[in-house]
Amino acid sequence: MDLSWHIHLASTSKALRCKPSSGGHICTPESIPWLQNVNRISEPKLIKETENYMVTLIHMSQDVLASLRNAILTYDEDAAKAAAEQAVKTKVDPMTAIRSLSGAISEVGERFHRQEIFLPHVVMAADAMQAAVDIIHQSMSSEEVSKSTLGTIVVGTVEGDLHDIGKNIVMMMLVSAGFEVVDLGRDVKVDDFIRRANEVKADMIAVSCLMTTTMPYQREVVEELKRLNLRDKFKVIIGGGPVTQGWADAIGADGYGEDAYAAVDVAKRLLVT
Amino acid sequence: MLDLLEVARRAWSGPRLDEKAWNMALFHKVQELVTRHNLVAPDPADRSKIVCRDTALIDAAWQAGIDFLVEQGVYCYDTRRVITFTEGEVTATIRGIPETVVMGTGKDAVTARNKHMTGDPAPVLICGGFHSPYREDIAHLAPKAFMRIPGVSYMQGFTLKVIDGREVHGEAMAAYASRKIVRWMREGARMAGRPGMALCHYPISLEAAPMIATLDPDHGLRPSDGAMMTPLPNLVVEAGLITTAIVFNDYGLAFAQNGNGHGEQDSFAGSREGYIVTGVAKSIAGWLIYRCNLTNMSPNLVQEAFDRHTHMIRVHGLRWPDLLERETQYNERYLLYYAQMAINCACTGSAIEPSGGGRLEGTTPYEIEFMCDCAEAARGLKIEDGIDLIGNITRLADAECPTSHPRPRGIGHRVSRSGWDGSLPTLRDVYDLVKQAPSEAYRQEMVKARRLVQAAGLDLH
């Protein structure tokens, strides 16, 4: 079926344009009933064609959303990119598309938590999601983009410390919870935490370490933020084997996660509520 | 045998690769090798498969580990380069693993060797403990208290957060603190009447300078001593430790211990079978690159593979579901964990390293004495009998020392845990280092723990 006329109609007709709250895109879950009950068109043939178009569009949208979800669940970056491009092309609501991706990555996180899959699978799923989100973001305004995540967090292991298993797991859990995560890796200098946080307009800096002798660098991040008068700009959470709530309190961090799941809860508490 | 200088040359000139690309390449190569060698990991919950004894599977696992090193190599984190090997280099270097290692000097020397899983009645090689952060005010007292215990064969170091009232922060302070720690250890050995006891330096920093700063024939590490030299997860090594290994080897250091031959730490291995491949490869890599002749390794199949193909001295014993997990043990169960560790190592031919697991001043001499007693009572025990004994201890612990803290189930991922959380008493809370005696409450717990171990079937005097 050639949809070009219908797409033209949808994009130009006041009658078929979606509610403003959906950003002018078609086929959000909220807009579908509204579209299905369009009553401003009186010409019978047009009504029938429009109904057919809407059914096709809904099916297309559902197919695209299913493709996005499936790409994440099968850790397929290429498929995720293709599905995202299709979503943009068919004007699927970006927020709906991102919600679909988030649901899938959460499922991946749950499967990891249940020890049904392993870290590389989560990494591949996160990469696939990031690739899809990057494409979808191109169709959104900067305001819409910022609304689509719970917040941006830069994550890294401190200078002199090369342990990153825990940090990687925290990172994946944050991604699956809906945060935008910028991974700085390990052996990260204090200045680099702050520089990158500024560059990506982060909301939070998450600082990991595993050695007692590298713990002071967590304090240095906090101290350097204070020195630069940036302490209020970023929340700081810390974690790692030797780290405790007492240490977090002592150095003035905003939060501490005993494990990856606690870290996500702390991040949500600090950034979402 | 591949020369360490050649390893260094490759670390600084091998193919460059981004670390994430390395991790994902590791994942794909491991999966390929699992398929190629038809590896099927024994179910870790199956008590009948604690020891596999399937030689075809063991050999396949061994070859998969070698194939990994030959086809993928090892990644140097600092230079971002891959260190590659030929199969001939790998196998020739493995043949260089010594049959015996003399640790320490004079009357305090011990000769360590691979004891296999055959119920070898020779004394168990026992590290006295530490491997934990210590506070400065008791750090100089602690070594003697551990080293005077007759069953202790060698002693591992500890870390400090503060030295001379200053925070240990940065390479310079770490070098100074490392020297001071080893000096205290050496002095502790002298005060314990065992001046020749071997020390195993536990790194306070993984830079070369703090490691090399410990070498001092009078007050520091002697050639008869050793050090912990641990590869990072996912077959990653560090330039600082490569440098250290060259200097240590030239100095003639007797041993190095690989604290991470555990495949389960390799977060990109991707499957339980993958853990076997990386466990074999990483334990070999520890010898190839850092000259580690003692290795903490897992899964169990990896240990069987090393027994079949090398003289490597294994540390820590096998794993199976009945073993108590220290991190979640409270009351007498904490002591029973040490009893099980001793029995496990005695009957599986492993050395014992009762590390503190990151807890502040984690282990006391009281547990070490108990552990030595249990190891002595269990030496020569057949592995099947050891498994029964450990099962009995767990059942008695569950019946008589219940805990509200659930044991973690399943061997799969090792999610980072916080150990230094104050949930267990520190050394100073339960043990007086000056009087060298436990608190009365802890003594009572020991009475009960010893009774339970005897009731489980160990002839503990």
XYZ file of C-alpha atoms in Angstrom, chain A:
273
model
C 0.000 0.000 0.000
C 1.325 3.390 -0.931
C 1.158 5.513 2.164
C 2.667 8.648 0.784
C -0.648 10.397 0.315
C -1.770 9.426 3.809
C 1.492 10.524 5.319
C 1.116 13.812 3.494
C -2.419 14.049 4.785
C -1.348 13.192 8.291
C 1.377 15.748 8.304
C -0.698 18.541 6.863
C -4.286 17.943 7.912
C -5.277 19.680 11.076
C -7.839 16.933 11.559
C -5.236 14.179 11.643
C -2.465 15.936 13.442
C -1.861 14.513 16.872
C -2.284 16.255 20.142
C 0.365 18.883 20.795
C 1.557 16.971 23.835
C 2.838 14.217 21.584
C 5.140 16.646 19.843
C 3.267 16.476 16.546
C 4.247 12.873 15.948
C 1.771 10.179 15.181
C 0.979 6.938 16.887
C 1.764 7.443 20.495
C -0.257 5.137 22.719
C -2.179 8.172 23.858
C -2.912 9.433 20.373
C -4.092 6.190 18.864
C -7.579 6.218 20.450
C -7.842 9.869 19.625
C -6.946 9.207 16.035
C -9.271 6.248 15.834
C -12.126 8.497 16.898
C -11.479 11.248 14.470
C -14.839 12.806 13.804
C -13.971 15.909 11.947
C -13.924 14.246 8.565
C -17.301 13.974 6.922
C -16.536 12.607 3.506
C -17.228 8.817 3.703
C -14.509 7.755 1.292
C -11.910 9.792 3.112
C -13.073 8.400 6.446
C -12.671 4.848 5.175
C -9.250 5.534 3.696
C -8.171 7.279 6.827
C -9.311 4.368 8.966
C -7.401 1.942 6.770
C -4.396 4.199 6.938
C -4.596 4.413 10.698
C -4.788 0.636 11.078
C -1.785 0.235 8.820
C 0.071 2.943 10.643
C -0.664 1.395 14.016
C 0.547 -1.978 12.783
C 3.657 -0.375 11.339
C 4.307 1.423 14.576
C 3.851 -1.747 16.571
C 6.171 -3.581 14.206
C 8.825 -0.906 14.595
C 8.526 -0.905 18.366
C 8.748 -4.705 18.374
C 11.824 -4.510 16.156
C 13.479 -2.053 18.511
C 12.723 -4.241 21.486
C 13.833 -7.397 19.725
C 17.111 -5.804 18.650
C 17.967 -5.054 22.268
C 16.951 -8.486 23.498
C 19.131 -10.107 20.841
C 22.030 -7.658 21.439
C 21.971 -6.717 17.745
C 23.336 -3.208 17.177
C 22.769 -3.239 13.418
C 19.158 -4.303 13.861
C 18.691 -1.620 16.517
C 19.998 1.056 14.151
C 17.747 -0.162 11.333
C 14.713 -0.222 13.604
C 15.499 3.255 14.910
C 15.829 4.605 11.386
C 12.495 3.020 10.542
C 10.962 4.587 13.631
C 12.167 8.012 12.575
C 11.066 7.482 8.982
C 7.558 6.392 9.955
C 7.311 9.144 12.563
C 6.796 6.871 15.520
C 6.711 9.022 18.616
C 10.354 9.190 19.810
C 9.436 8.985 23.464
C 7.419 5.852 22.774
C 10.359 4.393 20.886
C 12.744 5.217 23.735
C 10.311 3.756 26.257
C 10.286 0.568 24.215
C 14.093 0.476 24.227
C 14.201 1.177 27.955
C 11.756 -1.623 28.638
C 13.915 -4.015 26.682
C 17.161 -2.962 28.362
C 15.475 -3.285 31.746
C 14.552 -6.832 30.816
C 18.192 -7.450 29.880
C 19.210 -6.059 33.267
C 16.757 -8.363 35.014
C 18.087 -11.349 33.119
C 21.591 -10.383 34.150
C 20.442 -10.023 37.746
C 18.934 -13.508 37.577
C 22.295 -14.744 36.218
C 20.687 -15.951 33.018
C 23.029 -13.884 30.868
C 26.501 -12.429 31.298
C 28.104 -9.010 31.211
C 29.088 -8.996 27.516
C 25.449 -9.553 26.633
C 24.500 -6.530 28.705
C 27.277 -4.497 27.095
C 26.098 -5.465 23.619
C 22.488 -4.678 24.516
C 23.546 -1.295 25.925
C 25.568 -0.553 22.795
C 22.582 -1.460 20.635
C 20.345 0.758 22.712
C 22.768 3.654 22.585
C 23.040 3.376 18.803
C 19.252 3.406 18.460
C 18.803 6.263 20.896
C 21.400 8.353 19.049
C 19.380 8.013 15.851
C 16.077 8.740 17.546
C 17.518 11.766 19.325
C 18.268 13.318 15.946
C 14.540 13.675 15.379
C 13.971 15.364 18.729
C 14.511 18.836 20.052
C 17.170 19.280 22.731
C 14.398 19.822 25.261
C 12.773 16.547 24.290
C 16.124 14.777 24.482
C 16.768 15.980 28.005
C 13.293 14.853 29.048
C 13.866 11.379 27.637
C 16.423 10.321 30.289
C 16.396 10.283 34.065
C 19.662 12.173 34.014
C 23.210 11.981 32.773
C 25.869 10.312 34.909
C 29.596 10.120 34.269
C 31.046 6.933 35.738
C 34.649 5.917 36.316
C 37.194 4.200 38.537
C 39.660 6.549 40.191
C 43.263 7.186 39.253
C 45.651 4.386 40.160
C 42.894 1.800 40.355
C 42.353 -0.631 37.503
C 39.457 -2.591 38.970
C 36.297 -2.075 36.998
C 34.031 -5.103 37.253
C 31.827 -3.438 39.838
C 31.893 -0.139 37.993
C 30.835 -1.840 34.756
C 27.940 -3.576 36.442
C 26.794 -0.340 38.065
C 27.017 1.348 34.684
C 24.853 -1.263 33.014
C 22.293 -1.113 35.776
C 22.115 2.669 35.464
C 21.610 2.411 31.704
C 18.873 -0.130 32.132
C 17.176 2.113 34.685
C 16.966 4.898 32.110
C 19.988 7.055 32.878
C 22.312 8.346 30.213
C 25.717 7.025 31.230
C 29.104 8.257 30.090
C 31.767 5.673 30.866
C 35.151 7.193 31.603
C 36.737 3.778 32.162
C 39.263 3.215 34.913
C 42.388 4.956 36.170
C 40.515 8.236 35.680
C 42.142 11.438 36.906
C 40.142 13.753 39.127
C 40.298 16.509 36.533
C 38.932 14.203 33.870
C 35.868 13.342 35.953
C 35.037 17.018 36.228
C 35.977 17.981 32.690
C 33.785 15.282 31.160
C 30.931 16.031 33.534
C 31.017 19.612 32.339
C 31.301 18.619 28.697
C 28.282 16.320 28.738
C 26.323 18.530 31.143
C 26.092 15.655 33.569
C 23.829 15.636 36.574
C 25.932 13.229 38.584
C 29.467 11.877 38.919
C 29.799 8.249 40.069
C 33.256 7.402 41.410
C 34.403 3.835 42.027
C 37.515 2.339 43.632
C 38.548 -1.046 44.979
C 41.744 -0.274 46.840
C 42.064 1.420 50.193
C 44.985 3.389 48.817
C 42.925 4.854 45.988
C 39.957 5.850 48.128
C 41.395 9.345 48.727
C 40.826 10.132 45.065
C 37.096 9.890 45.720
C 37.491 12.645 48.269
C 39.589 14.628 45.794
C 36.731 14.644 43.307
C 34.486 16.205 45.930
C 37.180 18.625 47.075
C 38.048 19.697 43.544
C 34.399 20.350 42.766
C 34.249 22.551 45.842
C 37.407 24.376 44.845
C 35.979 25.079 41.409
C 32.641 26.179 42.887
C 30.982 23.315 41.034
C 29.913 21.254 44.021
C 26.257 22.194 43.637
C 26.286 21.483 39.938
C 26.870 17.728 40.220
C 25.698 15.086 42.636
C 28.516 12.719 43.595
C 27.991 9.067 44.469
C 30.737 6.631 45.406
C 31.140 2.875 45.636
C 33.623 0.004 45.625
C 34.916 -2.808 47.823
C 36.449 -0.816 50.711
C 33.946 2.047 50.552
C 31.281 2.517 53.200
C 28.500 4.923 54.010
C 30.774 6.283 56.722
C 33.442 7.158 54.144
C 30.799 8.750 51.913
C 29.651 10.882 54.828
C 33.197 11.752 55.798
C 34.173 13.059 52.382
C 30.867 14.766 51.696
C 29.607 12.562 48.878
C 25.892 12.741 48.184
C 25.374 9.009 48.151
C 26.876 5.551 48.436
C 25.751 2.293 46.882
C 26.728 -0.954 48.566
C 26.160 -2.764 45.276
C 24.976 -2.027 41.756
C 21.314 -2.194 42.661
C 21.744 0.126 45.609
C 23.656 2.521 43.359
C 20.701 2.750 41.007
C 18.343 3.407 43.906
C 20.625 6.140 45.219
C 20.891 7.730 41.773
C 17.123 7.719 41.388
C 16.661 9.169 44.848
C 19.096 11.975 44.133
C 18.105 12.801 40.570
C 14.523 11.750 40.068
C 12.664 12.356 43.289
